[in-house]
């Protein structure tokens, strides 16, 4: 059984062709903040993907499998 204080790794996917990447999303800052907080981060940077439905649809199954595995 997991404790209330246990930190699970955060899973994030980011499209590298996203028009908001450099000025708004800035995943490198999120990665730095996670590292400074001691929070494990799984950051998948996806070439040729943007911020579209296709991007979400491409990786949603990976995220569902990941979170289901953490419930066990």
Coordinates of N, CA and C in Angstrom, one line a residue:
X1 N 0.8 -1.2 0.0 CA 0.0 0.0 0.0 C 0.9 1.2 0.0
X2 N 0.5 2.2 -0.8 CA 1.3 3.4 -0.9 C 1.0 4.4 0.3
X3 N 2.0 5.1 0.7 CA 1.8 6.1 1.8 C 1.4 7.4 1.2
X4 N 0.8 8.3 2.0 CA 0.3 9.6 1.6 C 1.5 10.5 1.1
X5 N 2.7 10.2 1.7 CA 3.8 11.1 1.3 C 4.6 10.5 0.1
X6 N 4.3 9.4 -0.4 CA 5.1 8.8 -1.5 C 4.8 9.6 -2.7
X7 N 5.9 9.9 -3.4 CA 5.9 10.7 -4.7 C 6.0 9.7 -5.8
X8 N 5.0 9.7 -6.7 CA 5.1 8.9 -7.9 C 5.8 9.7 -9.0
X9 N 6.5 9.1 -9.9 CA 7.0 9.9 -11.0 C 5.9 10.5 -11.8
X10 N 6.2 11.7 -12.3 CA 5.3 12.5 -13.1 C 5.6 12.1 -14.6
X11 N 4.6 11.7 -15.3 CA 4.8 11.4 -16.8 C 4.3 12.5 -17.6
X12 N 5.1 13.0 -18.5 CA 4.8 14.1 -19.3 C 5.3 13.9 -20.8
X13 N 4.4 14.1 -21.7 CA 4.9 14.1 -23.1 C 4.7 15.5 -23.7
X14 N 5.7 15.9 -24.5 CA 5.7 17.2 -25.1 C 6.1 17.1 -26.6
X15 N 5.3 17.7 -27.4 CA 5.6 17.7 -28.8 C 6.6 18.8 -29.1
X16 N 7.6 18.5 -29.8 CA 8.7 19.4 -30.1 C 8.3 20.4 -31.3
X17 N 7.3 20.1 -32.0 CA 6.8 21.0 -33.1 C 5.7 21.9 -32.6
X18 N 5.4 21.9 -31.3 CA 4.4 22.7 -30.7 C 4.7 24.2 -30.8
X19 N 3.7 24.9 -31.4 CA 3.9 26.4 -31.6 C 4.1 27.1 -30.2
X20 N 3.7 26.6 -29.1 CA 3.8 27.2 -27.8 C 5.0 26.8 -27.0
X21 N 5.8 26.0 -27.6 CA 6.9 25.3 -26.9 C 7.9 26.3 -26.3
X22 N 8.5 27.2 -27.1 CA 9.6 28.0 -26.7 C 9.2 29.2 -25.8
X23 N 8.0 29.8 -26.0 CA 7.6 31.0 -25.3 C 6.7 30.7 -24.1
X24 N 5.9 29.6 -24.2 CA 4.9 29.3 -23.1 C 5.1 28.0 -22.4
X25 N 5.3 27.0 -23.1 CA 5.4 25.7 -22.4 C 6.7 25.4 -21.7
X26 N 7.8 25.7 -22.4 CA 9.1 25.6 -21.8 C 9.4 24.4 -20.9
X27 N 9.3 23.2 -21.4 CA 9.5 22.0 -20.6 C 10.8 21.9 -19.9
X28 N 11.8 22.6 -20.3 CA 13.1 22.6 -19.6 C 12.9 23.3 -18.2
X29 N 12.0 24.2 -18.1 CA 11.8 24.8 -16.8 C 11.0 23.9 -15.9
X30 N 10.1 23.1 -16.4 CA 9.4 22.1 -15.6 C 10.3 21.0 -15.2
X31 N 11.2 20.6 -16.1 CA 12.2 19.6 -15.7 C 13.2 20.1 -14.6
X32 N 13.6 21.4 -14.7 CA 14.4 22.0 -13.7 C 13.7 22.1 -12.3
X33 N 12.5 22.5 -12.3 CA 11.7 22.6 -11.1 C 11.5 21.2 -10.5
X34 N 11.2 20.2 -11.3 CA 11.0 18.9 -10.7 C 12.3 18.4 -10.1
X35 N 13.4 18.6 -10.8 CA 14.7 18.2 -10.2 C 15.0 19.0 -8.9
X36 N 14.8 20.2 -8.9 CA 15.0 21.0 -7.7 C 14.2 20.6 -6.5
X37 N 13.0 20.1 -6.8 CA 12.0 19.6 -5.8 C 12.3 18.1 -5.4
X38 N 13.2 17.5 -6.1 CA 13.4 16.0 -5.9 C 12.3 15.2 -6.4
X39 N 11.6 15.7 -7.4 CA 10.4 15.0 -8.0 C 10.9 14.3 -9.3
X40 N 10.7 12.9 -9.3 CA 11.1 12.2 -10.5 C 10.1 12.6 -11.6
X41 N 10.7 12.8 -12.8 CA 10.0 13.2 -14.0 C 10.3 12.3 -15.1
X42 N 9.4 11.8 -15.8 CA 9.6 11.1 -17.1 C 9.1 12.1 -18.1
X43 N 10.0 12.7 -18.8 CA 9.7 13.7 -19.8 C 10.0 13.2 -21.2
X44 N 9.0 12.9 -22.0 CA 9.1 12.4 -23.3 C 9.0 13.5 -24.3
X45 N 10.1 13.9 -25.0 CA 10.0 15.0 -26.0 C 9.8 14.3 -27.3
X46 N 8.7 14.6 -28.0 CA 8.3 13.9 -29.2 C 8.5 14.8 -30.4
X47 N 9.5 14.4 -31.3 CA 9.7 15.2 -32.5 C 8.5 15.0 -33.4
X48 N 8.3 16.1 -34.2 CA 7.2 16.1 -35.2 C 5.8 16.1 -34.7
X49 N 5.6 16.3 -33.4 CA 4.3 16.4 -32.8 C 4.1 17.8 -32.3
X50 N 2.8 18.3 -32.3 CA 2.5 19.6 -31.9 C 1.5 19.5 -30.7
X51 N 0.5 20.3 -30.7 CA -0.4 20.4 -29.5 C -1.8 19.9 -29.9
X52 N -1.9 19.0 -30.9 CA -3.2 18.7 -31.5 C -3.8 17.4 -30.8
X53 N -5.0 17.2 -31.3 CA -5.7 16.0 -30.9 C -4.9 14.7 -31.3
X54 N -4.3 14.8 -32.5 CA -3.5 13.6 -32.9 C -2.4 13.3 -32.0
X55 N -1.7 14.4 -31.4 CA -0.7 14.2 -30.4 C -1.2 13.4 -29.2
X56 N -2.3 13.9 -28.7 CA -2.9 13.3 -27.5 C -3.3 11.9 -27.8
X57 N -4.0 11.7 -28.9 CA -4.5 10.3 -29.3 C -3.3 9.4 -29.5
X58 N -2.1 9.9 -29.9 CA -1.0 9.0 -30.1 C -0.4 8.4 -28.9
X59 N -0.5 9.2 -27.7 CA 0.2 8.7 -26.5 C -0.7 8.5 -25.3
X60 N -2.0 8.6 -25.5 CA -2.9 8.5 -24.3 C -2.9 7.0 -23.8
X61 N -2.7 6.0 -24.7 CA -2.7 4.6 -24.2 C -1.5 4.4 -23.3
X62 N -0.3 5.0 -23.7 CA 0.9 4.9 -22.8 C 0.6 5.5 -21.5
X63 N -0.1 6.6 -21.4 CA -0.3 7.3 -20.1 C -1.3 6.4 -19.3
X64 N -2.3 5.9 -19.9 CA -3.3 5.0 -19.2 C -2.6 3.8 -18.6
X65 N -1.7 3.2 -19.4 CA -1.0 2.0 -18.9 C -0.1 2.4 -17.8
X66 N 0.6 3.5 -17.9 CA 1.5 4.0 -16.8 C 0.7 4.2 -15.5
X67 N -0.4 4.9 -15.6 CA -1.1 5.2 -14.3 C -1.8 3.9 -13.7
X68 N -2.3 3.0 -14.6 CA -2.8 1.8 -14.1 C -1.8 1.0 -13.4
X69 N -0.5 1.0 -13.9 CA 0.5 0.2 -13.2 C 0.9 0.8 -11.9
X70 N 0.6 2.1 -11.7 CA 0.9 2.7 -10.4 C -0.2 2.5 -9.4
X71 N -1.4 2.1 -9.8 CA -2.5 1.8 -8.9 C -2.4 0.4 -8.3
X72 N -1.5 -0.4 -8.8 CA -1.4 -1.8 -8.3 C -0.6 -1.8 -7.1

